[in-house]
Amino acid sequence: MRVLALAALAAFAFVPILPAATPDIVPKPASLTVREGKPFVLKWGQTVAGDDRFAAEIEVLRKAFFPATGVVIKKASGAEADFTVAYDASLPKEGYALEVSEKGVAIRASAPAGAFYAIQTLRQLLPPEASGPAPVRGKWEMPAVSIVDAPTYAWRGVMLDPCRSWMPVESVKRQLDAMAAHKLNVLHWHLTDDQGWRIEIKRFPRLTEVGSIRPCTPRPFARTQMDGEPYGPYFYTQDEIREVVAYAAARHITVVPEIELPGHAVAALRAYPELACSANPDLTPRWGVLKEIFCAGNPKTYELLEGVLDEVVALFPAPYVHIGGDEAPKDRWNKCPKCQAKMKALGCKNMHELQTKMAEHFAAYLAKKGRNCIGWDEILEGGLPKGAAIMSWRGVKAGVQAAKAGVHVVMTPKPFCYVDYNQLVPGDPYEYIPNNTPNPIWKTYGFDPVAGLPDEAKPFILGVQGNNWSEYVRSDRDRDWKMWPRTCAIAEVAWTPLAERDWEDFHGRMERSGLPRLKAMGLNAAPLTRPPEKK
Ligand code: ACM
Ligand code: ZN
């Protein structure tokens, strides 16, 4: 067996690997001390032992180094092992302690997530090539370090949009792998929008039979012209959804599904046009904010959406379900007798209040099923919605207002966190949404999610999320380029204490190891940029 393994190793391509002078961990750990002494050398035949509570993570560790190094760690029965994974109740749920010396690697954690993150750090203690999927020959050394680490925020998210640009399951999984390597723990999956309904709903099959195919798409670099080509059918079957949820869970990532309402509903309205306010709705799937929305005064709207949420809740164990709420123009509601009647019946003064009431309706529906509800910040335009958390996207103002009022908030303001906006890479070949202020990586890195908040409001900030809308994404390579390395900046904002964050230090770690690591992982990451020199 061992001879065979050595023969396989000898066949690997030879790449000279030098150990990194400093461990370039991204996101930066809360505390890291380089110790005196020789590095730990990873070798075939090494063993791992640990607490049964961490059985799944011990399996992850056994195979964590295999693809690039060829080393599989063996399970040891006794405590004498090169790697140990011990239970330590004093550490926070997602935290870990890690000691690396010439003699071995000792992990401590109080919960599986912490042990998992210790393994991600271990992989980053090796040279970037060790994170790749293909065998590379080298001497695999981890510097001697002591690390005590835990995240600053509980919600460290990424939003993916398979509605505009379809993402097959494999495309989602490669982003989940990259997220896990950077200790991101929420995939916000934007599953429905004007340009596509992407989740199978058994009770309402037309949602995918009709809604997963759009009749035409704006042309690349000519967005006002439609190509006339049907796009689809593209949707996730319920089995595929379960597969992604399980794949994410194995990486300690929670998948939060989004069902958009009442706006961004044109794909659903193509399937069920009777749920629009007008008799002849305009269902052309242009990019941007479209006028047609679900009729708030039609009981059938609630029947459909409740039926959808029933199946969503059965598929996704996440504590939160996202109910959208952004960019819902009220023109149709203003002219619709049913919506007018509903507004009056609910005692609303205007259509913003009606939207907030609608959000409250679904928040209450989800609460009965034991779930929390979150929506884009427009849902508080008609007053703070009872029972719903806020995703602050138009800026930080709504998030600050909500947190001050004791409402939970995820900060994802577009001036920092939109990883689909132009990133000011010279000679960038990809197309971006026009007329938006660019989000270069240094700007994203500079975001402080609790800036401007009094201390008592800070605990209401659940965390931070990077959003990758996909109107202008045409391929995995295009998406990678827009998401990475900016999502590393999001990960560090979400994980690392503000006092430990420093742009120059981040840039150095990314240049030496972070960017080569992304490339080794097979991601088409964009180059790093810097702020312009001050004159
Ligand atoms: C959004 O970017 N429309 C939430
Ligand atoms: Zn209506």
Coordinates of C-alpha atoms and ligand atoms in Angstrom, one line a residue:
M1 CA 0.0 0.0 0.0
R2 CA 2.7 2.4 1.1
V3 CA 4.9 1.4 -1.9
L4 CA 2.0 2.1 -4.2
A5 CA 1.4 5.5 -2.7
L6 CA 5.1 6.4 -3.0
A7 CA 5.0 5.3 -6.6
A8 CA 2.0 7.5 -7.2
L9 CA 3.7 10.4 -5.5
A10 CA 6.8 10.0 -7.7
A11 CA 4.6 10.5 -10.7
F12 CA 3.4 13.9 -9.5
A13 CA 4.5 17.0 -11.4
F14 CA 7.4 18.6 -9.5
V15 CA 6.8 22.1 -8.3
P16 CA 9.4 23.6 -5.9
I17 CA 7.4 24.6 -2.8
L18 CA 8.9 27.0 -0.3
P19 CA 7.2 27.3 3.1
A20 CA 5.6 30.8 3.6
A21 CA 7.7 33.0 5.8
T22 CA 4.6 34.1 7.7
P23 CA 1.3 32.2 7.8
D24 CA -0.9 34.2 5.4
I25 CA -4.3 33.2 6.8
V26 CA -7.4 34.7 5.3
P27 CA -9.5 35.7 7.1
K28 CA -6.9 36.8 9.6
P29 CA -7.3 34.9 12.9
A30 CA -8.2 36.9 16.0
S31 CA -4.9 35.9 17.6
L32 CA -1.9 34.2 16.0
T33 CA 1.6 33.8 17.6
V34 CA 4.5 32.3 15.6
R35 CA 6.3 30.0 18.0
E36 CA 10.0 29.2 18.3
G37 CA 10.9 25.9 16.8
K38 CA 10.8 23.8 13.6
P39 CA 7.8 23.4 11.5
F40 CA 5.5 20.4 11.4
V41 CA 6.1 18.3 8.3
L42 CA 3.1 16.7 6.8
K43 CA 3.8 13.1 5.8
W44 CA 2.1 9.9 4.7
G45 CA 1.2 7.6 7.6
Q46 CA 0.5 10.3 10.1
T47 CA -2.4 9.8 12.4
V48 CA -5.4 11.6 14.0
A49 CA -7.3 10.9 17.2
G50 CA -10.0 12.9 18.8
D51 CA -13.3 13.3 20.7
D52 CA -16.2 11.5 19.2
R53 CA -18.2 14.7 19.1
F54 CA -15.9 15.7 16.2
A55 CA -16.1 12.4 14.2
A56 CA -17.3 14.2 11.0
E57 CA -14.5 16.8 11.3
I58 CA -11.9 14.1 11.9
E59 CA -13.0 12.6 8.6
V60 CA -12.7 16.0 7.0
L61 CA -9.2 16.3 8.4
R62 CA -8.1 12.9 7.3
K63 CA -8.7 13.8 3.7
A64 CA -8.1 17.6 3.8
F65 CA -4.6 17.4 2.4
F66 CA -5.0 14.5 0.0
P67 CA -5.9 16.1 -3.3
A68 CA -2.6 18.1 -3.6
T69 CA -0.2 16.3 -1.3
G70 CA -1.3 12.7 -1.6
V71 CA -1.3 12.4 2.2
V72 CA -4.3 10.8 3.9
I73 CA -4.2 11.0 7.7
K74 CA -5.0 7.6 9.4
K75 CA -7.3 7.2 12.3
A76 CA -5.5 6.4 15.5
S77 CA -7.2 4.6 18.3
G78 CA -5.2 5.9 21.3
A79 CA -4.4 9.5 22.3
E80 CA -0.9 9.2 20.7
A81 CA -1.4 10.8 17.3
D82 CA 0.2 13.4 15.2
F83 CA -3.1 15.4 15.0
T84 CA -5.5 15.6 18.0
V85 CA -9.0 17.2 18.1
A86 CA -10.1 17.8 21.7
Y87 CA -13.2 19.1 23.3
D88 CA -12.8 22.4 25.1
A89 CA -16.0 23.9 26.5
S90 CA -14.4 27.2 27.2
L91 CA -14.2 28.1 23.5
P92 CA -17.1 29.7 21.6
K93 CA -19.2 27.6 19.2
E94 CA -17.4 28.5 16.0
G95 CA -14.1 29.2 17.7
Y96 CA -11.0 27.0 17.9
A97 CA -7.5 26.9 19.4
L98 CA -4.7 25.4 17.3
E99 CA -1.1 24.5 18.4
V100 CA 1.3 23.5 15.7
S101 CA 4.8 22.3 16.6
E102 CA 7.4 20.0 15.1
K103 CA 5.8 17.2 17.2
G104 CA 2.2 17.6 16.1
V105 CA -1.0 19.5 15.6
A106 CA -3.4 20.0 18.5
I107 CA -6.9 21.4 17.8
R108 CA -9.4 22.3 20.5
A109 CA -13.0 23.3 19.9
S110 CA -16.4 23.2 21.7
A111 CA -18.4 22.4 18.6
P112 CA -17.9 20.8 15.2
A113 CA -17.9 24.2 13.4
G114 CA -14.9 25.3 15.4
A115 CA -13.0 22.1 14.6
F116 CA -13.9 22.5 10.9
Y117 CA -12.5 26.1 10.9
A118 CA -9.3 24.9 12.6
I119 CA -8.9 22.5 9.6
Q120 CA -9.4 25.4 7.1
T121 CA -6.7 27.3 8.9
L122 CA -4.4 24.3 8.8
R123 CA -4.8 24.0 5.1
Q124 CA -3.8 27.7 4.8
L125 CA -0.7 27.1 6.9
L126 CA 0.6 25.0 4.0
P127 CA 1.7 26.7 0.8
P128 CA -1.1 27.9 -1.6
E129 CA -0.6 24.9 -3.9
A130 CA -1.8 22.6 -1.1
S131 CA -5.3 24.0 -1.6
G132 CA -5.5 22.8 -5.2
P133 CA -7.4 19.8 -6.5
A134 CA -4.5 18.1 -8.4
P135 CA -1.4 16.4 -7.0
V136 CA 1.7 18.5 -6.6
R137 CA 5.1 17.3 -5.3
G138 CA 6.7 19.2 -2.5
K139 CA 7.7 19.4 1.1
W140 CA 4.6 20.2 3.1
E141 CA 5.5 22.2 6.2
M142 CA 3.3 24.1 8.6
P143 CA 5.1 26.8 10.6
A144 CA 5.0 26.4 14.4
V145 CA 2.1 28.6 15.6
S146 CA -0.4 29.1 18.4
I147 CA -3.8 30.4 17.2
V148 CA -6.9 31.2 19.2
D149 CA -9.6 32.3 16.9
A150 CA -13.4 32.9 16.6
P151 CA -15.6 34.9 14.3
T152 CA -16.7 38.5 15.0
Y153 CA -20.1 38.0 13.3
A154 CA -22.4 35.0 13.2
W155 CA -23.7 35.7 9.7
R156 CA -20.9 35.6 7.1
G157 CA -22.8 35.4 3.9
V158 CA -22.6 35.2 0.2
M159 CA -25.7 35.7 -2.1
L160 CA -25.8 33.8 -5.4
D161 CA -28.3 34.6 -8.1
P162 CA -29.1 31.7 -10.4
C163 CA -32.1 33.5 -11.8
R164 CA -30.5 35.8 -14.3
S165 CA -27.5 33.6 -15.1
W166 CA -28.1 29.9 -14.4
M167 CA -25.8 28.1 -12.0
P168 CA -25.9 24.3 -12.2
V169 CA -25.4 22.4 -9.0
E170 CA -21.7 21.9 -9.7
S171 CA -21.2 25.7 -10.0
V172 CA -22.9 26.2 -6.7
K173 CA -20.7 23.6 -5.1
R174 CA -17.5 25.1 -6.2
Q175 CA -18.6 28.4 -4.7
L176 CA -19.5 26.6 -1.5
D177 CA -16.0 25.1 -1.4
A178 CA -14.4 28.5 -1.8
M179 CA -16.7 29.9 0.9
A180 CA -15.9 27.2 3.4
A181 CA -12.1 27.7 2.8
H182 CA -12.7 31.3 4.0
K183 CA -15.0 30.5 6.9
L184 CA -18.1 31.9 5.3
N185 CA -21.2 30.2 6.7
V186 CA -24.4 31.5 4.9
L187 CA -25.4 30.9 1.3
H188 CA -28.3 33.2 0.6
W189 CA -29.7 31.5 -2.5
H190 CA -31.8 33.9 -4.5
L191 CA -34.1 31.3 -6.1
T192 CA -36.8 33.4 -7.8
D193 CA -36.8 36.6 -9.8
D194 CA -38.3 38.2 -12.9
Q195 CA -36.0 36.3 -15.2
G196 CA -36.5 32.8 -13.8
W197 CA -38.1 30.7 -11.2
R198 CA -35.4 28.2 -10.2
I199 CA -36.9 25.9 -7.5
E200 CA -39.2 23.0 -8.2
I201 CA -42.5 23.4 -6.3
K202 CA -44.6 20.2 -6.5
R203 CA -47.9 21.8 -5.8
F204 CA -47.5 24.5 -8.4
P205 CA -45.6 22.8 -11.3
R206 CA -46.2 25.7 -13.7
L207 CA -43.8 27.8 -11.7
T208 CA -41.0 25.8 -13.3
E209 CA -42.7 24.5 -16.4
V210 CA -43.3 28.1 -17.5
G211 CA -41.3 30.2 -15.1
S212 CA -38.0 28.5 -15.5
I213 CA -37.8 29.4 -19.2
R214 CA -37.5 33.0 -20.2
P215 CA -38.4 33.9 -23.7
C216 CA -35.5 36.2 -24.3
T217 CA -32.4 37.8 -22.6
P218 CA -30.7 41.2 -23.0
R219 CA -27.7 40.8 -25.3
P220 CA -24.2 41.1 -23.8
F221 CA -22.9 44.6 -23.9
A222 CA -26.2 45.8 -25.5
R223 CA -28.7 45.4 -22.7
T224 CA -31.6 47.2 -24.4
Q225 CA -31.7 44.6 -27.2
M226 CA -33.3 41.2 -26.5
D227 CA -31.8 38.2 -28.2
G228 CA -35.1 36.4 -28.8
E229 CA -33.7 33.0 -27.6
P230 CA -35.5 30.9 -25.0
Y231 CA -33.3 30.5 -21.9
G232 CA -34.1 27.4 -19.9
P233 CA -35.7 25.3 -18.6
Y234 CA -33.3 25.9 -15.7
F235 CA -34.3 25.0 -12.2
Y236 CA -33.2 22.9 -9.2
T237 CA -35.3 19.8 -8.5
Q238 CA -36.1 19.2 -4.9
D239 CA -33.5 16.3 -4.9
E240 CA -30.9 18.7 -6.1
I241 CA -31.9 21.3 -3.5
R242 CA -31.4 18.6 -0.8
E243 CA -28.1 17.7 -2.3
V244 CA -26.8 21.3 -2.1
V245 CA -28.2 21.8 1.4
A246 CA -26.4 18.7 2.6
Y247 CA -23.1 19.6 0.7
A248 CA -23.3 23.0 2.4
A249 CA -24.1 21.6 5.8
A250 CA -21.0 19.3 5.6
R251 CA -19.0 22.6 5.3
H252 CA -20.9 24.3 8.1
I253 CA -22.8 26.6 5.6
T254 CA -26.5 27.2 6.1
V255 CA -28.5 27.8 3.0
V256 CA -31.0 30.6 3.3
P257 CA -33.5 30.4 0.4
E258 CA -35.1 33.5 -1.0
I259 CA -38.6 33.6 -2.5
E260 CA -39.1 37.1 -3.8
L261 CA -42.3 38.9 -3.1
P262 CA -44.2 41.1 -4.0
G263 CA -41.9 42.4 -6.8
H264 CA -39.3 40.7 -9.0
A265 CA -42.2 38.2 -9.7
V266 CA -42.5 38.3 -13.5
A267 CA -41.4 34.6 -13.9
A268 CA -44.1 33.5 -11.5
L269 CA -46.6 35.8 -13.2
R270 CA -45.8 34.3 -16.5
A271 CA -46.9 31.0 -15.0
Y272 CA -49.9 32.5 -13.2
P273 CA -50.8 35.8 -14.9
E274 CA -54.0 35.9 -12.9
L275 CA -52.0 36.9 -9.9
A276 CA -50.9 40.2 -11.5
C277 CA -53.0 43.3 -10.8
S278 CA -53.8 44.1 -14.4
A279 CA -55.5 41.9 -17.0
N280 CA -52.7 42.3 -19.5
P281 CA -49.5 42.4 -17.6
D282 CA -46.2 43.2 -19.4
L283 CA -44.2 40.1 -18.7
T284 CA -41.1 40.9 -20.8
P285 CA -38.0 39.8 -18.7
R286 CA -35.9 43.0 -19.1
W287 CA -33.1 43.6 -16.6
G288 CA -33.9 46.2 -13.9
V289 CA -37.0 47.1 -11.9
L290 CA -40.2 45.9 -13.6
K291 CA -43.6 47.2 -12.9
E292 CA -45.6 43.9 -12.6
I293 CA -45.8 42.5 -9.1
F294 CA -48.0 40.1 -7.2
C295 CA -51.4 41.5 -6.5
A296 CA -51.6 42.1 -2.7
G297 CA -55.4 42.1 -2.8
N298 CA -55.9 38.7 -4.4
P299 CA -56.3 35.8 -1.9
K300 CA -54.8 33.5 -4.5
T301 CA -51.5 35.3 -4.2
Y302 CA -51.3 34.3 -0.6
E303 CA -52.4 30.7 -1.4
L304 CA -49.6 30.3 -3.9
L305 CA -46.9 31.9 -1.8
E306 CA -47.9 30.0 1.3
G307 CA -47.9 26.8 -0.7
V308 CA -44.4 27.6 -1.9
L309 CA -43.2 28.4 1.6
D310 CA -44.6 25.1 2.9
E311 CA -42.3 23.2 0.5
V312 CA -39.4 25.6 1.0
V313 CA -39.5 25.1 4.8
A314 CA -39.5 21.3 4.3
L315 CA -36.4 21.5 2.1
F316 CA -34.3 24.0 4.0
P317 CA -33.5 23.6 7.7
A318 CA -32.1 27.2 7.9
P319 CA -33.6 29.2 10.8
Y320 CA -34.2 32.1 8.3
V321 CA -36.3 32.2 5.1
H322 CA -35.8 35.4 2.9
I323 CA -39.0 36.9 1.5
G324 CA -37.4 39.5 -0.8
G325 CA -39.2 42.8 -0.7
D326 CA -36.8 45.0 -2.7
E327 CA -37.8 47.2 -5.7
A328 CA -41.5 46.6 -5.6
P329 CA -43.0 49.6 -7.5
K330 CA -46.5 50.5 -6.4
D331 CA -47.9 51.7 -9.7
R332 CA -49.9 48.6 -10.3
W333 CA -51.2 48.4 -6.7
N334 CA -52.2 52.1 -6.8
K335 CA -54.5 51.4 -9.8
C336 CA -55.8 48.0 -8.6
P337 CA -59.2 47.9 -6.9
K338 CA -58.3 44.7 -5.1
C339 CA -55.1 46.2 -3.7
Q340 CA -56.9 49.4 -2.8
A341 CA -59.6 47.4 -0.9
K342 CA -56.9 45.4 0.9
M343 CA -55.0 48.5 1.9
K344 CA -58.2 50.0 3.5
A345 CA -59.2 46.7 5.1
L346 CA -55.8 46.6 6.8
G347 CA -56.0 50.2 7.9
C348 CA -52.9 51.2 5.9
K349 CA -52.3 54.8 5.0
N350 CA -50.3 54.0 1.8
M351 CA -48.9 51.2 -0.3
H352 CA -45.6 51.1 1.6
E353 CA -47.6 50.2 4.7
L354 CA -49.4 47.5 2.6
Q355 CA -46.0 46.1 1.6
T356 CA -44.9 46.0 5.3
K357 CA -48.2 44.3 6.2
M358 CA -47.6 41.7 3.5
A359 CA -44.1 41.1 4.9
E360 CA -45.7 40.7 8.4
H361 CA -48.2 38.2 7.0
F362 CA -45.5 35.9 5.7
A363 CA -43.3 36.5 8.8
A364 CA -46.2 35.3 10.9
Y365 CA -46.8 32.3 8.5
L366 CA -43.1 31.3 8.8
A367 CA -43.1 31.9 12.6
K368 CA -45.9 29.3 12.9
K369 CA -43.5 26.9 11.2
G370 CA -40.7 27.8 13.6
R371 CA -38.8 30.0 11.1
N372 CA -37.5 33.5 11.2
C373 CA -38.1 35.7 8.3
I374 CA -35.7 38.3 6.7
G375 CA -36.4 40.8 3.9
W376 CA -34.6 43.5 1.9
D377 CA -34.7 46.9 3.6
E378 CA -37.8 48.2 1.7
I379 CA -40.0 46.1 4.0
L380 CA -39.5 48.7 6.7
E381 CA -40.6 51.7 4.5
G382 CA -44.1 51.2 5.9
G383 CA -42.9 50.9 9.5
L384 CA -40.9 48.3 11.3
P385 CA -42.3 44.9 10.2
K386 CA -43.2 42.7 13.2
G387 CA -41.2 39.5 13.3
A388 CA -38.9 40.2 10.4
A389 CA -35.1 40.8 10.2
I390 CA -33.7 43.3 7.7
M391 CA -31.1 43.0 5.0
S392 CA -29.7 46.5 4.6
W393 CA -28.7 46.8 0.9
R394 CA -29.4 50.4 -0.3
G395 CA -26.9 51.6 2.2
V396 CA -26.5 51.3 6.0
K397 CA -29.2 53.8 6.9
A398 CA -32.1 51.2 7.1
G399 CA -29.8 48.8 9.0
V400 CA -28.8 51.4 11.5
Q401 CA -32.5 52.4 12.0
A402 CA -33.6 48.8 12.4
A403 CA -30.7 47.8 14.8
K404 CA -31.4 50.9 17.0
A405 CA -35.0 49.7 17.2
G406 CA -33.9 46.2 18.3
V407 CA -34.5 44.5 14.9
H408 CA -31.9 42.0 13.7
V409 CA -29.9 43.2 10.6
V410 CA -27.6 41.7 8.0
M411 CA -25.4 44.4 6.5
T412 CA -25.0 44.1 2.8
P413 CA -24.8 47.7 1.6
K414 CA -24.3 48.1 -2.1
P415 CA -21.5 50.7 -1.8
F416 CA -19.3 48.0 -0.1
C417 CA -20.8 44.6 -0.4
Y418 CA -22.0 44.2 -4.0
V419 CA -19.5 41.9 -5.6
D420 CA -21.1 42.3 -9.0
Y421 CA -20.3 46.0 -9.3
N422 CA -17.2 47.1 -11.2
Q423 CA -14.0 46.6 -9.3
L424 CA -11.7 48.9 -11.2
V425 CA -9.3 46.2 -12.5
P426 CA -7.4 47.7 -15.4
G427 CA -8.3 46.1 -18.8
D428 CA -11.2 44.2 -17.1
P429 CA -12.8 42.1 -20.0
Y430 CA -16.1 41.5 -18.2
E431 CA -19.4 43.4 -18.4
Y432 CA -20.8 45.2 -15.3
I433 CA -24.0 46.8 -14.4
P434 CA -23.8 50.4 -15.8
N435 CA -24.0 53.6 -13.8
N436 CA -23.0 52.2 -10.5
T437 CA -20.3 53.4 -8.2
P438 CA -17.4 50.9 -8.4
N439 CA -16.6 48.7 -5.4
P440 CA -12.9 48.0 -5.6
I441 CA -11.6 45.5 -3.1
W442 CA -10.0 48.1 -0.8
K443 CA -13.4 49.8 -0.4
T444 CA -15.1 46.5 0.4
Y445 CA -12.3 45.8 2.9
G446 CA -12.8 49.1 4.6
F447 CA -16.4 48.4 5.6
D448 CA -17.3 48.4 9.3
P449 CA -20.7 46.8 9.8
V450 CA -21.4 48.6 13.1
A451 CA -20.1 52.1 12.3
G452 CA -22.5 54.7 13.6
L453 CA -24.2 52.4 16.0
P454 CA -24.5 52.9 19.7
D455 CA -23.1 50.0 21.7
E456 CA -26.5 48.8 22.7
A457 CA -27.6 48.4 19.1
K458 CA -24.4 46.6 17.9
P459 CA -25.6 43.1 19.0
F460 CA -28.5 43.4 16.5
I461 CA -26.1 43.3 13.6
L462 CA -26.1 39.6 12.7
G463 CA -23.3 40.0 10.2
V464 CA -22.2 40.8 6.7
Q465 CA -22.9 39.5 3.3
G466 CA -21.5 39.9 -0.2
N467 CA -24.0 39.9 -3.0
N468 CA -23.3 38.6 -6.5
W469 CA -26.2 39.6 -8.8
S470 CA -25.9 37.9 -12.2
E471 CA -27.5 40.0 -14.9
Y472 CA -24.0 40.6 -16.3
V473 CA -22.5 37.2 -15.4
R474 CA -22.1 34.9 -18.4
S475 CA -20.0 32.0 -17.0
D476 CA -18.4 30.5 -14.0
R477 CA -15.1 32.3 -14.9
D478 CA -17.0 35.6 -15.1
R479 CA -18.6 35.0 -11.8
D480 CA -15.3 33.9 -10.1
W481 CA -13.7 37.1 -11.3
K482 CA -16.4 39.3 -9.9
M483 CA -16.6 37.4 -6.6
W484 CA -13.0 36.7 -5.9
P485 CA -10.8 38.1 -4.3
R486 CA -13.5 40.6 -3.1
T487 CA -15.3 37.9 -1.2
C488 CA -12.0 37.3 0.8
A489 CA -12.4 40.9 1.9
I490 CA -16.0 40.2 2.9
A491 CA -14.8 37.1 4.8
E492 CA -12.3 39.2 6.7
V493 CA -14.8 42.0 7.5
A494 CA -17.1 39.3 8.9
W495 CA -14.6 37.2 10.8
T496 CA -11.7 39.3 12.0
P497 CA -12.0 41.8 14.9
L498 CA -11.9 45.4 13.6
A499 CA -8.8 46.1 15.6
E500 CA -6.9 43.4 13.8
R501 CA -7.9 44.5 10.3
D502 CA -5.4 46.4 8.3
W503 CA -5.6 47.0 4.5
E504 CA -1.8 46.8 3.8
D505 CA -1.5 43.6 5.9
F506 CA -4.5 42.1 4.1
H507 CA -3.1 43.1 0.7
G508 CA 0.3 41.5 1.6
R509 CA -1.3 38.2 2.7
M510 CA -3.5 38.1 -0.4
E511 CA -0.6 38.9 -2.7
R512 CA 1.8 36.3 -1.2
S513 CA -0.7 33.5 -0.6
G514 CA -4.4 34.4 -0.7
L515 CA -4.6 35.1 -4.5
P516 CA -2.3 32.1 -5.5
R517 CA -4.5 30.0 -3.2
L518 CA -7.7 31.0 -5.0
K519 CA -6.0 30.2 -8.3
A520 CA -4.8 26.9 -7.0
M521 CA -8.4 26.2 -6.0
G522 CA -9.3 26.7 -9.7
L523 CA -11.0 30.0 -9.3
N524 CA -10.6 32.6 -12.0
A525 CA -9.9 35.3 -9.4
A526 CA -9.4 38.9 -10.5
P527 CA -6.0 40.6 -9.8
L528 CA -5.6 42.6 -6.6
T529 CA -5.8 46.3 -6.9
R530 CA -4.8 49.2 -4.6
P531 CA -6.2 52.6 -3.9
P532 CA -4.7 55.3 -6.1
E533 CA -1.7 57.1 -4.5
K534 CA -2.7 60.3 -2.8
K535 CA -1.1 63.3 -4.6
Ligands
ACM1 C1 -31.2 44.5 -4.5 O1 -30.0 44.7 -4.9 N1 -32.2 44.8 -5.4 C2 -31.5 43.9 -3.2
ZN2 ZN -53.6 44.2 -7.1

